[in-house]
Coordinates of N, CA, C and O in Angstrom, one line a residue:
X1 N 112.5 -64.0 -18.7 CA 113.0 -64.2 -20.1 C 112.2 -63.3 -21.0 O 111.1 -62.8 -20.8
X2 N 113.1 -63.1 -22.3 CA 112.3 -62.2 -22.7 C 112.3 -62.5 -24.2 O 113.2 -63.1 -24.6
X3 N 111.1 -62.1 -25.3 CA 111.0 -62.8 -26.7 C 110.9 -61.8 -27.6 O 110.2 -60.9 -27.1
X4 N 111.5 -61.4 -28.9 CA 110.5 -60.6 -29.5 C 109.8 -61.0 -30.7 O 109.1 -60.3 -31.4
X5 N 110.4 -62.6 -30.8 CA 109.1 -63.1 -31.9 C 108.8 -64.6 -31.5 O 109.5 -65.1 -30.6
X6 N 107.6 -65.4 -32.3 CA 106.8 -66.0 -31.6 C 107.7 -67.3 -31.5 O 108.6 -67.5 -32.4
X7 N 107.5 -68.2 -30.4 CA 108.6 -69.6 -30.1 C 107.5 -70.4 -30.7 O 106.2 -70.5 -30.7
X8 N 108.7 -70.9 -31.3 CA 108.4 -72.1 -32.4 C 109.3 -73.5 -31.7 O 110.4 -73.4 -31.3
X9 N 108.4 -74.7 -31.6 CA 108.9 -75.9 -31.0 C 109.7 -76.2 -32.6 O 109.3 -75.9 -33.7
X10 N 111.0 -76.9 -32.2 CA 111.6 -77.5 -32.9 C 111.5 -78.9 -32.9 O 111.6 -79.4 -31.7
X11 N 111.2 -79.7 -33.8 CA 110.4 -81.0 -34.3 C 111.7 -81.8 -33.8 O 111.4 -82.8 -33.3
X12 N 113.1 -81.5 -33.9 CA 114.1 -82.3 -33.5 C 113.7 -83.3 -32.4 O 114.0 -84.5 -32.4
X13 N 113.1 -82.7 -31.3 CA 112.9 -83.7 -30.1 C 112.0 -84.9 -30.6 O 111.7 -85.8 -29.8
X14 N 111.5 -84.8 -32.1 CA 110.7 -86.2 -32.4 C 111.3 -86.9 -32.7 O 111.0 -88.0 -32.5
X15 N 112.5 -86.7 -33.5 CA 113.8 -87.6 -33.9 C 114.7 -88.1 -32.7 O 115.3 -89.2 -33.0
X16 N 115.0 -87.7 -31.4 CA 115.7 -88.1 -30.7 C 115.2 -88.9 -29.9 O 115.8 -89.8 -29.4
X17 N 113.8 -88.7 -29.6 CA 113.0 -90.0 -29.2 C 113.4 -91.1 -29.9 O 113.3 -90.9 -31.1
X18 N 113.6 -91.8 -29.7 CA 113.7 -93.3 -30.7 C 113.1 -94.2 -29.9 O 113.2 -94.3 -28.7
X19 N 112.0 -95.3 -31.0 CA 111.1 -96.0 -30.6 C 111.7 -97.6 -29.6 O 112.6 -98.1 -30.1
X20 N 111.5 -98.0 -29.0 CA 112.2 -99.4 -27.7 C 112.2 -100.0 -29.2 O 111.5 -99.8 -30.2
X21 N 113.4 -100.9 -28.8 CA 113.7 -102.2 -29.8 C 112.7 -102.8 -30.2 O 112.7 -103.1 -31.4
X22 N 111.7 -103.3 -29.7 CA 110.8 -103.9 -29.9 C 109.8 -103.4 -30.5 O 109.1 -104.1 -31.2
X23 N 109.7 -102.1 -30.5 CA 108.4 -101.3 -31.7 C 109.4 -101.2 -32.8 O 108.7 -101.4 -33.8
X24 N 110.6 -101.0 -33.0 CA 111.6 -100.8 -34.4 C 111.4 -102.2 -35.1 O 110.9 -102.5 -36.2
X25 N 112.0 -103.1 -34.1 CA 111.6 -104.5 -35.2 C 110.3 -105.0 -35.7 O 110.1 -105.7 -36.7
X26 N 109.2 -104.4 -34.9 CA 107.4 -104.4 -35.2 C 107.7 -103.6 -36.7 O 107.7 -104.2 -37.8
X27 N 107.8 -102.7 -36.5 CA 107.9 -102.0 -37.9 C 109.0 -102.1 -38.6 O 108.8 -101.3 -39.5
X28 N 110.2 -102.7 -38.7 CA 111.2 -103.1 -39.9 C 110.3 -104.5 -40.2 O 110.6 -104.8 -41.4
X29 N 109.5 -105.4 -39.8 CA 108.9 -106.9 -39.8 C 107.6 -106.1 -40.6 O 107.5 -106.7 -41.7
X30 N 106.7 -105.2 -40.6 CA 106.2 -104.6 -41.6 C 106.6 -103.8 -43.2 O 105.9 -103.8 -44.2
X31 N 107.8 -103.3 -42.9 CA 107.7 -102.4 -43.9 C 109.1 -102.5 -44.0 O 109.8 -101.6 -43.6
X32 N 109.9 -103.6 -44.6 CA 110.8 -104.0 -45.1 C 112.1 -102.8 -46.0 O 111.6 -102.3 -47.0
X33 N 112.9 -102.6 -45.8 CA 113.4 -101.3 -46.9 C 114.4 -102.0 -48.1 O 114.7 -103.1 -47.8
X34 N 114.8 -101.6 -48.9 CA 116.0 -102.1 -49.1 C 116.9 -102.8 -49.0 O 117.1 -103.9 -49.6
X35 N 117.5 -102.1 -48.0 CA 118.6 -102.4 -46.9 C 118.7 -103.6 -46.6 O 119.7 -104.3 -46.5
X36 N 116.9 -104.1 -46.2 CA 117.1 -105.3 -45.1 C 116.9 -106.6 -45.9 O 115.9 -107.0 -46.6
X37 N 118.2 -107.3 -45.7 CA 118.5 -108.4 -46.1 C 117.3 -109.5 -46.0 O 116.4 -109.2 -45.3
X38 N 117.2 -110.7 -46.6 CA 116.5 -111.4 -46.7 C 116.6 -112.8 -45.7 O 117.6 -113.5 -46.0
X39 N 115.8 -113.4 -44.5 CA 116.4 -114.1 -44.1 C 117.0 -115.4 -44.7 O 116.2 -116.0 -45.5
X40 N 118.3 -116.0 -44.4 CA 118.5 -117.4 -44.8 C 118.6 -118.3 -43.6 O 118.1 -118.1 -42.5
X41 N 119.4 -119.5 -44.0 CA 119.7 -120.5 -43.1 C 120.9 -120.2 -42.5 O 121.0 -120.8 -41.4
X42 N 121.8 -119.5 -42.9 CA 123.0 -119.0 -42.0 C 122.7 -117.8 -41.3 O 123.8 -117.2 -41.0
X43 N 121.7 -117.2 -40.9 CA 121.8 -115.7 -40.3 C 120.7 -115.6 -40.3 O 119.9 -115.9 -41.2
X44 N 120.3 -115.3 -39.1 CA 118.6 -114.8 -38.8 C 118.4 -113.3 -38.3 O 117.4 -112.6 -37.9
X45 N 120.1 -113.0 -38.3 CA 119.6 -111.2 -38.2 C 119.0 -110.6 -39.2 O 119.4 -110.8 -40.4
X46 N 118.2 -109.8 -38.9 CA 117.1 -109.1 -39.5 C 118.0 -108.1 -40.6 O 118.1 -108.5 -41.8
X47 N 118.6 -107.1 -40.2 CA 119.5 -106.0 -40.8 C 121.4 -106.9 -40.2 O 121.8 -107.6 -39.3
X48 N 121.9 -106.4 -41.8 CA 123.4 -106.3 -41.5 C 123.9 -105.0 -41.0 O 123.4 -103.9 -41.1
X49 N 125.3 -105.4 -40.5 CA 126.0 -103.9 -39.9 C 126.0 -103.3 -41.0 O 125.3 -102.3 -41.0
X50 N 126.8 -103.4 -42.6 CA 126.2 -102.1 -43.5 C 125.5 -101.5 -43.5 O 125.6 -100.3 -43.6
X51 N 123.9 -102.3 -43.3 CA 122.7 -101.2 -43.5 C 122.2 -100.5 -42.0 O 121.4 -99.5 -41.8
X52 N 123.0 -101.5 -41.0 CA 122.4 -100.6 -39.5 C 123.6 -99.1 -39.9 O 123.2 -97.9 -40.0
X53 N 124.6 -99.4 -40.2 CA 125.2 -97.9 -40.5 C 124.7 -97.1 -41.1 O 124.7 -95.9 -40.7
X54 N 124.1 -97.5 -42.5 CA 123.6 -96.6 -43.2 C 122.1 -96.1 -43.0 O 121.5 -95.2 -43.6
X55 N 121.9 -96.7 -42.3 CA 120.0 -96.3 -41.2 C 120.7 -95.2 -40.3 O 120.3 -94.0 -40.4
X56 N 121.5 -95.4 -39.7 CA 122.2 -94.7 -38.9 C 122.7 -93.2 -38.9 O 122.6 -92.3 -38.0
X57 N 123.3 -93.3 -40.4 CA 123.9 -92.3 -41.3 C 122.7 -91.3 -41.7 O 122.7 -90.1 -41.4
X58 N 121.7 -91.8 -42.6 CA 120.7 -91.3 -42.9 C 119.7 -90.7 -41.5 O 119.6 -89.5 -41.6
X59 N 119.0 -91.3 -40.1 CA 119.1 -90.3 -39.6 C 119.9 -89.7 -38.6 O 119.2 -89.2 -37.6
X60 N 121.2 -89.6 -38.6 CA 121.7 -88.3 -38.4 C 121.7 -87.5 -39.1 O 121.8 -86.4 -38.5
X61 N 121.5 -87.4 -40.6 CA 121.1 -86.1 -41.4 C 120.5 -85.8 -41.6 O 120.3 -84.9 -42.4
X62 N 119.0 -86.9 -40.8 CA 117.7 -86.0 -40.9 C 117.9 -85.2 -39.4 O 117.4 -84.1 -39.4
X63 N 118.5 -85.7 -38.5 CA 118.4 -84.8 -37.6 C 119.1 -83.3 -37.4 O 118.7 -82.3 -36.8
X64 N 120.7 -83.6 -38.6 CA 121.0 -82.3 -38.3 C 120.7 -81.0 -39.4 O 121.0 -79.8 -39.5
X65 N 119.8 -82.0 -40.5 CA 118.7 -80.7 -41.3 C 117.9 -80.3 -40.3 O 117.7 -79.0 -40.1
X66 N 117.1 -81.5 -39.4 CA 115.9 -80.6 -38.8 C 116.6 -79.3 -37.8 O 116.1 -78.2 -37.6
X67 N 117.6 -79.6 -37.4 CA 118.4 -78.9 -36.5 C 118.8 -77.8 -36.9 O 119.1 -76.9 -36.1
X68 N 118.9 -77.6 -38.4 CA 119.3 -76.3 -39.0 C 118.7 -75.8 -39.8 O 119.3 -75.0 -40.6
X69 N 117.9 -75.9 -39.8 CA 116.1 -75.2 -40.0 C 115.2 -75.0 -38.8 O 114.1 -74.5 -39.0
X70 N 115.6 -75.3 -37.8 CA 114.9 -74.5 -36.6 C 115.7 -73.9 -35.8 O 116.8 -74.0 -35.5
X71 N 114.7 -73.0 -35.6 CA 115.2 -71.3 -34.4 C 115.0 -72.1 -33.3 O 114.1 -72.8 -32.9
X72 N 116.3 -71.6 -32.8 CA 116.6 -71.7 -31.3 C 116.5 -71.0 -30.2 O 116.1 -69.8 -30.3
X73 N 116.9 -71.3 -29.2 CA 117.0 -70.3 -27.9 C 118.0 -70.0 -27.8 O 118.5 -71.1 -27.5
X74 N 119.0 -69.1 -27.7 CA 120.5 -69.5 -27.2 C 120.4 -67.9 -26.1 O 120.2 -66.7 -26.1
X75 N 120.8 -69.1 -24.8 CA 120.8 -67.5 -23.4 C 122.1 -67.1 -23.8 O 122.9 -67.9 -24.4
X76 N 122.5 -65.4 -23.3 CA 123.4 -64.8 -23.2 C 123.8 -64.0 -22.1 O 122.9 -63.4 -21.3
X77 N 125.2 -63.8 -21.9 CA 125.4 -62.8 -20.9 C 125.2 -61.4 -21.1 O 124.9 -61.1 -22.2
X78 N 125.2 -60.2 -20.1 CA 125.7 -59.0 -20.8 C 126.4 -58.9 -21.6 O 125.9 -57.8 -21.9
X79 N 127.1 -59.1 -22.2 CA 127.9 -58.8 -23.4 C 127.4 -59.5 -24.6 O 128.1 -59.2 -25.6
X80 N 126.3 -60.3 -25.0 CA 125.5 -61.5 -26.1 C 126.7 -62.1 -26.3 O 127.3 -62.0 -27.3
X81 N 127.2 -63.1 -24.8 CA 128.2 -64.1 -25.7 C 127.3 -65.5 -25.4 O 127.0 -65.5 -24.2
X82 N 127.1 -66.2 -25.9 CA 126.0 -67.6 -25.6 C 127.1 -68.2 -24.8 O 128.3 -68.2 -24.7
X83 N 125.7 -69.0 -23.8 CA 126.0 -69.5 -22.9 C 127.0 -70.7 -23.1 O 126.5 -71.3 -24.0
X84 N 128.2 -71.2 -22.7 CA 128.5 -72.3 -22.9 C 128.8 -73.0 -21.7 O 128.6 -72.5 -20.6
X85 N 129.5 -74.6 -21.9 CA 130.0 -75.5 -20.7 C 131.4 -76.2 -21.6 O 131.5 -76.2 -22.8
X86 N 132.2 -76.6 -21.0 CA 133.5 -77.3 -21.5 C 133.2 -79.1 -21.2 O 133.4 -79.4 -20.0
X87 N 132.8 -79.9 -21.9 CA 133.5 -81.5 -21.4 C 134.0 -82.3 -22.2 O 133.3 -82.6 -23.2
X88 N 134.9 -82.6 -22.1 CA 135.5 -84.3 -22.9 C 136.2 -83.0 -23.9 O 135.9 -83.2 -25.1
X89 N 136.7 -82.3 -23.7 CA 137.9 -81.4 -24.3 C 137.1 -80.7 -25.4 O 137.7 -80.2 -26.3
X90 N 136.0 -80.5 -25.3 CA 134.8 -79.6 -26.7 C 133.9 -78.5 -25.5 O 133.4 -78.8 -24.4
X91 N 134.0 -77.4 -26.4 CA 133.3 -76.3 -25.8 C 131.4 -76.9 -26.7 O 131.2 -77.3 -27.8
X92 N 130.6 -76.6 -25.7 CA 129.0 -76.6 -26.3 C 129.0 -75.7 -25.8 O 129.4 -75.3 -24.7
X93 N 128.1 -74.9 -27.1 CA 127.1 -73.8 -26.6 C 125.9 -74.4 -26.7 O 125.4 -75.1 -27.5
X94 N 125.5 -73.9 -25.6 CA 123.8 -74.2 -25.3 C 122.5 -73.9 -26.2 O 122.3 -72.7 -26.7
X95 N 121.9 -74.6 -26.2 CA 120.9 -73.8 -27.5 C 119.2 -75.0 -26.6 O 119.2 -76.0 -25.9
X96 N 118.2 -73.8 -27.1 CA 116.9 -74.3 -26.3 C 116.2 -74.4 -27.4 O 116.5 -73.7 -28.3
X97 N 115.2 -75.4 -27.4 CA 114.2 -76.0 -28.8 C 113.1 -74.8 -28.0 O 112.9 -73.9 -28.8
X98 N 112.5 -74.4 -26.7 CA 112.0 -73.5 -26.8 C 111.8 -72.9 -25.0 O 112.3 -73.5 -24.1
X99 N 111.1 -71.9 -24.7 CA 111.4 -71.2 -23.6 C 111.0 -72.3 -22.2 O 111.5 -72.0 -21.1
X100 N 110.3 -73.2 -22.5 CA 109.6 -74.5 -21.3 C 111.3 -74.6 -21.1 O 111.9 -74.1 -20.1
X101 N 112.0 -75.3 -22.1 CA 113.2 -76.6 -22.2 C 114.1 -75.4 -21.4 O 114.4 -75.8 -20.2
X102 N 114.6 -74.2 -21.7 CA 115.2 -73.6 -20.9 C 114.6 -72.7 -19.8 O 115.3 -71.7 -19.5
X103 N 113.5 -72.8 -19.1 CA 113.2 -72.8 -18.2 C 113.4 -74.0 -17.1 O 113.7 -73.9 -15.9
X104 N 113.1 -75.3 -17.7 CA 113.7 -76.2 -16.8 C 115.2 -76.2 -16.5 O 115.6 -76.8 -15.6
X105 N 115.8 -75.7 -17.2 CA 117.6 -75.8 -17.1 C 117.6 -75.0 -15.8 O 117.7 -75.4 -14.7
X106 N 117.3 -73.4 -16.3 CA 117.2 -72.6 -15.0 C 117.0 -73.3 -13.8 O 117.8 -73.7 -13.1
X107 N 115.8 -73.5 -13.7 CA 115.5 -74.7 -12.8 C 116.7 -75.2 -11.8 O 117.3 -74.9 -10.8
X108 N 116.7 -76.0 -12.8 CA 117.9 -77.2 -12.7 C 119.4 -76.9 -12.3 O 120.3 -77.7 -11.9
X109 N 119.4 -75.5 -12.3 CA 120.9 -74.8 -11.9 C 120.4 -73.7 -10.8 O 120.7 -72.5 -10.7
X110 N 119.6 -74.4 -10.2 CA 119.0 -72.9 -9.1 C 118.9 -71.6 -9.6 O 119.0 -70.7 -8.8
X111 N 118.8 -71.3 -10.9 CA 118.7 -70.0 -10.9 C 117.2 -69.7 -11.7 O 117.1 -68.9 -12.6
X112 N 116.2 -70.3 -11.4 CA 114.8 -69.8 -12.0 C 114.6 -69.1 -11.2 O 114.3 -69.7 -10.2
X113 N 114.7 -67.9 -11.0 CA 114.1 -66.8 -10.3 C 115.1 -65.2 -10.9 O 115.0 -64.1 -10.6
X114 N 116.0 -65.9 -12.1 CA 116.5 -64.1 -12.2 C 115.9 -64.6 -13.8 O 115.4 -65.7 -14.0
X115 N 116.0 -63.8 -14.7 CA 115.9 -63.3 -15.9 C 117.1 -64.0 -16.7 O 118.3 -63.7 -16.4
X116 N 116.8 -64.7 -17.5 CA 117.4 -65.2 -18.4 C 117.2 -64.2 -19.6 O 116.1 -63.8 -19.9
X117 N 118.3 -63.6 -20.5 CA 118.3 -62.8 -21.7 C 118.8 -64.2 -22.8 O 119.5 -65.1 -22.4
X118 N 118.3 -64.0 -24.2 CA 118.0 -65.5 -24.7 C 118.1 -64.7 -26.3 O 117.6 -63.6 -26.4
X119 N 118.6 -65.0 -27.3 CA 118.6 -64.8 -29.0 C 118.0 -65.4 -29.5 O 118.5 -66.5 -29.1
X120 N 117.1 -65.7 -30.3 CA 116.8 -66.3 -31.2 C 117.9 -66.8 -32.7 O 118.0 -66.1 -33.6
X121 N 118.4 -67.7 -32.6 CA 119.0 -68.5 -34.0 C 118.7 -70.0 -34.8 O 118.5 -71.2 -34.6
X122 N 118.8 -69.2 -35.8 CA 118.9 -70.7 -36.6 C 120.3 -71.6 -36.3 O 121.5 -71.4 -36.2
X123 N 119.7 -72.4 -36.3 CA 120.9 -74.0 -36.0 C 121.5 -73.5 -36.8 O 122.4 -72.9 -36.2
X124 N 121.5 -73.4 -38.5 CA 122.6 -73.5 -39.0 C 123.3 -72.2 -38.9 O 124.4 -72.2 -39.4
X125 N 122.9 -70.9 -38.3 CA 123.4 -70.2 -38.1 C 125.2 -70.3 -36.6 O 126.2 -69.7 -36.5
X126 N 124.7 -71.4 -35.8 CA 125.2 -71.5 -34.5 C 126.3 -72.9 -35.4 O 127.4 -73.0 -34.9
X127 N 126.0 -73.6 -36.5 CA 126.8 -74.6 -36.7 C 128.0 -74.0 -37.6 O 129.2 -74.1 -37.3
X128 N 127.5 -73.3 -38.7 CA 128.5 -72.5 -39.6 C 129.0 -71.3 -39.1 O 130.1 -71.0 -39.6
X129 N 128.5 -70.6 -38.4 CA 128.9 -68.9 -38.2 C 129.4 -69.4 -36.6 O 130.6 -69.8 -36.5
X130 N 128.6 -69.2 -35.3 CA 129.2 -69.8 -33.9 C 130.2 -70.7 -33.6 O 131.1 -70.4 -32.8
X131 N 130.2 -71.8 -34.1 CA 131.3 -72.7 -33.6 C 132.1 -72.6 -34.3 O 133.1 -73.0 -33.7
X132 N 132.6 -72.0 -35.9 CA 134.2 -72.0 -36.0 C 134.9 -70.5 -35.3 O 136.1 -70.4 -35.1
X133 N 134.0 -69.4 -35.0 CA 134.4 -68.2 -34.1 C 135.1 -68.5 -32.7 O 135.7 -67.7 -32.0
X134 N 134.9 -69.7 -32.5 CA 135.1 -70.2 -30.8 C 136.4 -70.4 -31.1 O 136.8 -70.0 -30.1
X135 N 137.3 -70.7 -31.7 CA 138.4 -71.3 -31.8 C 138.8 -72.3 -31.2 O 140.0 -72.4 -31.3
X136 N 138.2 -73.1 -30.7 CA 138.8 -74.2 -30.1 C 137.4 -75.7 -30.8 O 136.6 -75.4 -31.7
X137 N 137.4 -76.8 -30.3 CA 137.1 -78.1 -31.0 C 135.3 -77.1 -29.9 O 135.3 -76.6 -28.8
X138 N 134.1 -77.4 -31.1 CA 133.0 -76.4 -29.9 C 132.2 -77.2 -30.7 O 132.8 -77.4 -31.8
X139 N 131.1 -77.6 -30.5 CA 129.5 -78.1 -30.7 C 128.5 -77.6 -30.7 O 128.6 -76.5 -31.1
X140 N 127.4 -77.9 -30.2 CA 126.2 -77.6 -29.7 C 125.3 -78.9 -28.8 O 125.3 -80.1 -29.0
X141 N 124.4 -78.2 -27.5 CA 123.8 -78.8 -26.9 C 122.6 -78.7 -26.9 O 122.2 -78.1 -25.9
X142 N 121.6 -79.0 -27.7 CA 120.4 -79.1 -27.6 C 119.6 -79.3 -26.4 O 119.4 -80.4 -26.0
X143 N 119.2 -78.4 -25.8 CA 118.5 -78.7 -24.4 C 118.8 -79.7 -23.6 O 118.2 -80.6 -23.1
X144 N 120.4 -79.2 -23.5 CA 121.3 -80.2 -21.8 C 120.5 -79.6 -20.9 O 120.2 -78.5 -20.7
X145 N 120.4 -81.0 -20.5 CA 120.0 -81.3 -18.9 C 118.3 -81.9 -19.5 O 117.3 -81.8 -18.7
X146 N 118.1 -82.4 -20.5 CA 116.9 -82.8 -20.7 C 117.3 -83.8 -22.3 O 118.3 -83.9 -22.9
X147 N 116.1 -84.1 -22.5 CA 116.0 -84.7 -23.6 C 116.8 -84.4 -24.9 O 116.3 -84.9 -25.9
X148 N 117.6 -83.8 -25.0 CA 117.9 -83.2 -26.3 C 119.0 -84.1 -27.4 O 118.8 -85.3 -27.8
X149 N 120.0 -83.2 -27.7 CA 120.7 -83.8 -28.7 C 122.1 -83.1 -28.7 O 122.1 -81.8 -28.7
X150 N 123.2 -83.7 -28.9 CA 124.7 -82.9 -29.5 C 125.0 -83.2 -30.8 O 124.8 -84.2 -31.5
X151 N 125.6 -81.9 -31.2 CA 126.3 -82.0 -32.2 C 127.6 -81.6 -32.4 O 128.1 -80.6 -32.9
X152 N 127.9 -82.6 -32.0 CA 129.3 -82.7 -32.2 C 130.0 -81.8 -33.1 O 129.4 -81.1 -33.9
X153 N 131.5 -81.8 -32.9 CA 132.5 -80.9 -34.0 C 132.7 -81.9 -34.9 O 133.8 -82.3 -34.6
X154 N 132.2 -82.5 -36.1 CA 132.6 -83.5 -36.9 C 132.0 -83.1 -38.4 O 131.1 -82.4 -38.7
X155 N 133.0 -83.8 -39.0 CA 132.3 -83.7 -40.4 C 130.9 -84.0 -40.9 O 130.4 -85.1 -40.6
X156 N 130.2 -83.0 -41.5 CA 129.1 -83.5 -41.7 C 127.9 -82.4 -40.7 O 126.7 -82.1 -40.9
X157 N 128.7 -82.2 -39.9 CA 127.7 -81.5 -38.7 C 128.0 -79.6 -39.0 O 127.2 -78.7 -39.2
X158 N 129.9 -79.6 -38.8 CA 130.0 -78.2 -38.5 C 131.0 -78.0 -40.1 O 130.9 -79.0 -40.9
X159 N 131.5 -77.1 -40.5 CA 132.2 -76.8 -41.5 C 133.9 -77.4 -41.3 O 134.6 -77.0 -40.4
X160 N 134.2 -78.1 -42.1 CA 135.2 -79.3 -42.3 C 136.5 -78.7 -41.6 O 137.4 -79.3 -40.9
X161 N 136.6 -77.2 -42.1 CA 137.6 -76.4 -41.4 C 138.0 -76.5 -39.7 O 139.1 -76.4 -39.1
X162 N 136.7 -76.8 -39.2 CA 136.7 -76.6 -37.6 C 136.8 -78.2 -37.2 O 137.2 -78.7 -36.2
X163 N 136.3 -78.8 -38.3 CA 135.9 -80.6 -37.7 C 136.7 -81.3 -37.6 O 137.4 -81.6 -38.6
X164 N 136.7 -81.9 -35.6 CA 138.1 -82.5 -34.9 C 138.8 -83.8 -35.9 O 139.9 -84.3 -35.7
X165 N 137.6 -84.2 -36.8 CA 137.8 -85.6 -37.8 C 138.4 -85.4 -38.9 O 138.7 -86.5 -39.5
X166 N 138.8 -84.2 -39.6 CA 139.1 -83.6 -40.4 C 140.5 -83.3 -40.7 O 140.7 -82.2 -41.2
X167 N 141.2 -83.8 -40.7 CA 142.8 -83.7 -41.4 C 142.8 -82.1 -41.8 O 141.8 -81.8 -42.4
X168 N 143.6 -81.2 -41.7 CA 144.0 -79.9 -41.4 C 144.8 -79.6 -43.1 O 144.6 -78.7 -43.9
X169 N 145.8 -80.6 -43.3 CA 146.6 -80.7 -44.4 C 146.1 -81.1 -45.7 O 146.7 -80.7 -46.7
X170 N 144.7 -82.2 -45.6 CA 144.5 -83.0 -47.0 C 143.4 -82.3 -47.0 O 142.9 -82.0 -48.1
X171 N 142.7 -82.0 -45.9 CA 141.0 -81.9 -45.6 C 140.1 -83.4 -45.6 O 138.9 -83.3 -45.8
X172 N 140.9 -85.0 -45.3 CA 140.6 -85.9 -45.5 C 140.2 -85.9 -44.0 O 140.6 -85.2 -43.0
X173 N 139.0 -87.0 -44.2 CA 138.7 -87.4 -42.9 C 139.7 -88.3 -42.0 O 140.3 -89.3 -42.5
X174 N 139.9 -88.0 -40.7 CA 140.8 -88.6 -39.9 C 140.4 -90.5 -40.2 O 141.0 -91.4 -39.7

């Protein structure tokens, strides 16, 4: 592999960690927000479905800021076209938080032993500029085959023009 500036870990993998049920309610039973309703005598859930959505909502857009503010890995072929894979009918291009995460891939596809050639990009460069070039429904995979994260073709993530949720005629969401 080869670099020509310094790899920076992207903080994303602290967001996709998510804490076991039991440390979340430790800390929503501390530090109360808003959101969380008050118990009564009819309902002893803690959070309603409005506000688990809107916890929800809020961080996926912390995740796909952090996502588009950090430089990535993205391998290429001879030609610098990024690596991708096809499933569930969406092209992902592959993207590495840093040279460890796609060294285990390598790994992981028997091929650690040749030279991986690799770009440096900003997320939001691969969400706005990469995936509407693809022409077809395309994402991103945050260090597949490990801990990572997708990002889907959806509103919110890539530019509305490409997003499979996105109505073509109104620009209304599907």
């Amino acid at each position: 592999m080869n670099s020509t500036a310094a790899t920076r870990r992207s903080r994303l993998t602290e967001y996709v960690e998510t804490a076991a049920p039991a440390e979340r309610e430790k800390t929503e039973a501390r530090r109360p927000d808003e959101n969380t309703p008050f118990l009564s005598n009819k309902n002893s859930i803690t959070r309603s479905a409005a506000a688990e959505l809107a916890h929800a909502r809020r961080e996926l857009a912390t995740r796909v800021g952090e996502f588009r503010r950090a430089a990535v890995l993205v391998p290429v072929d001879e030609h610098d076209v990024p690596l991708t894979g096809d499933y569930g009918g969406v092209r992902w291009i592959y993207a590495f938080s840093d040279e460890t995460a796609l060294a285990r891939y390598a790994l992981a596809r028997g091929e650690g032993d040749r030279e991986w050639a690799y770009q440096r990009w900003l997320g939001a460069r691969l969400l706005d500029a990469a995936v509407p070039a693809v022409g077809v429904p395309c994402g991103v995979a945050l260090d597949v085959g490990g801990r990572g994260a997708l990002f889907p073709p959806v509103a919110g993530i890539v530019p509305d023009r490409v997003a499979v949720d996105v109505s073509a005629e109104r620009g209304d969401a599907k």
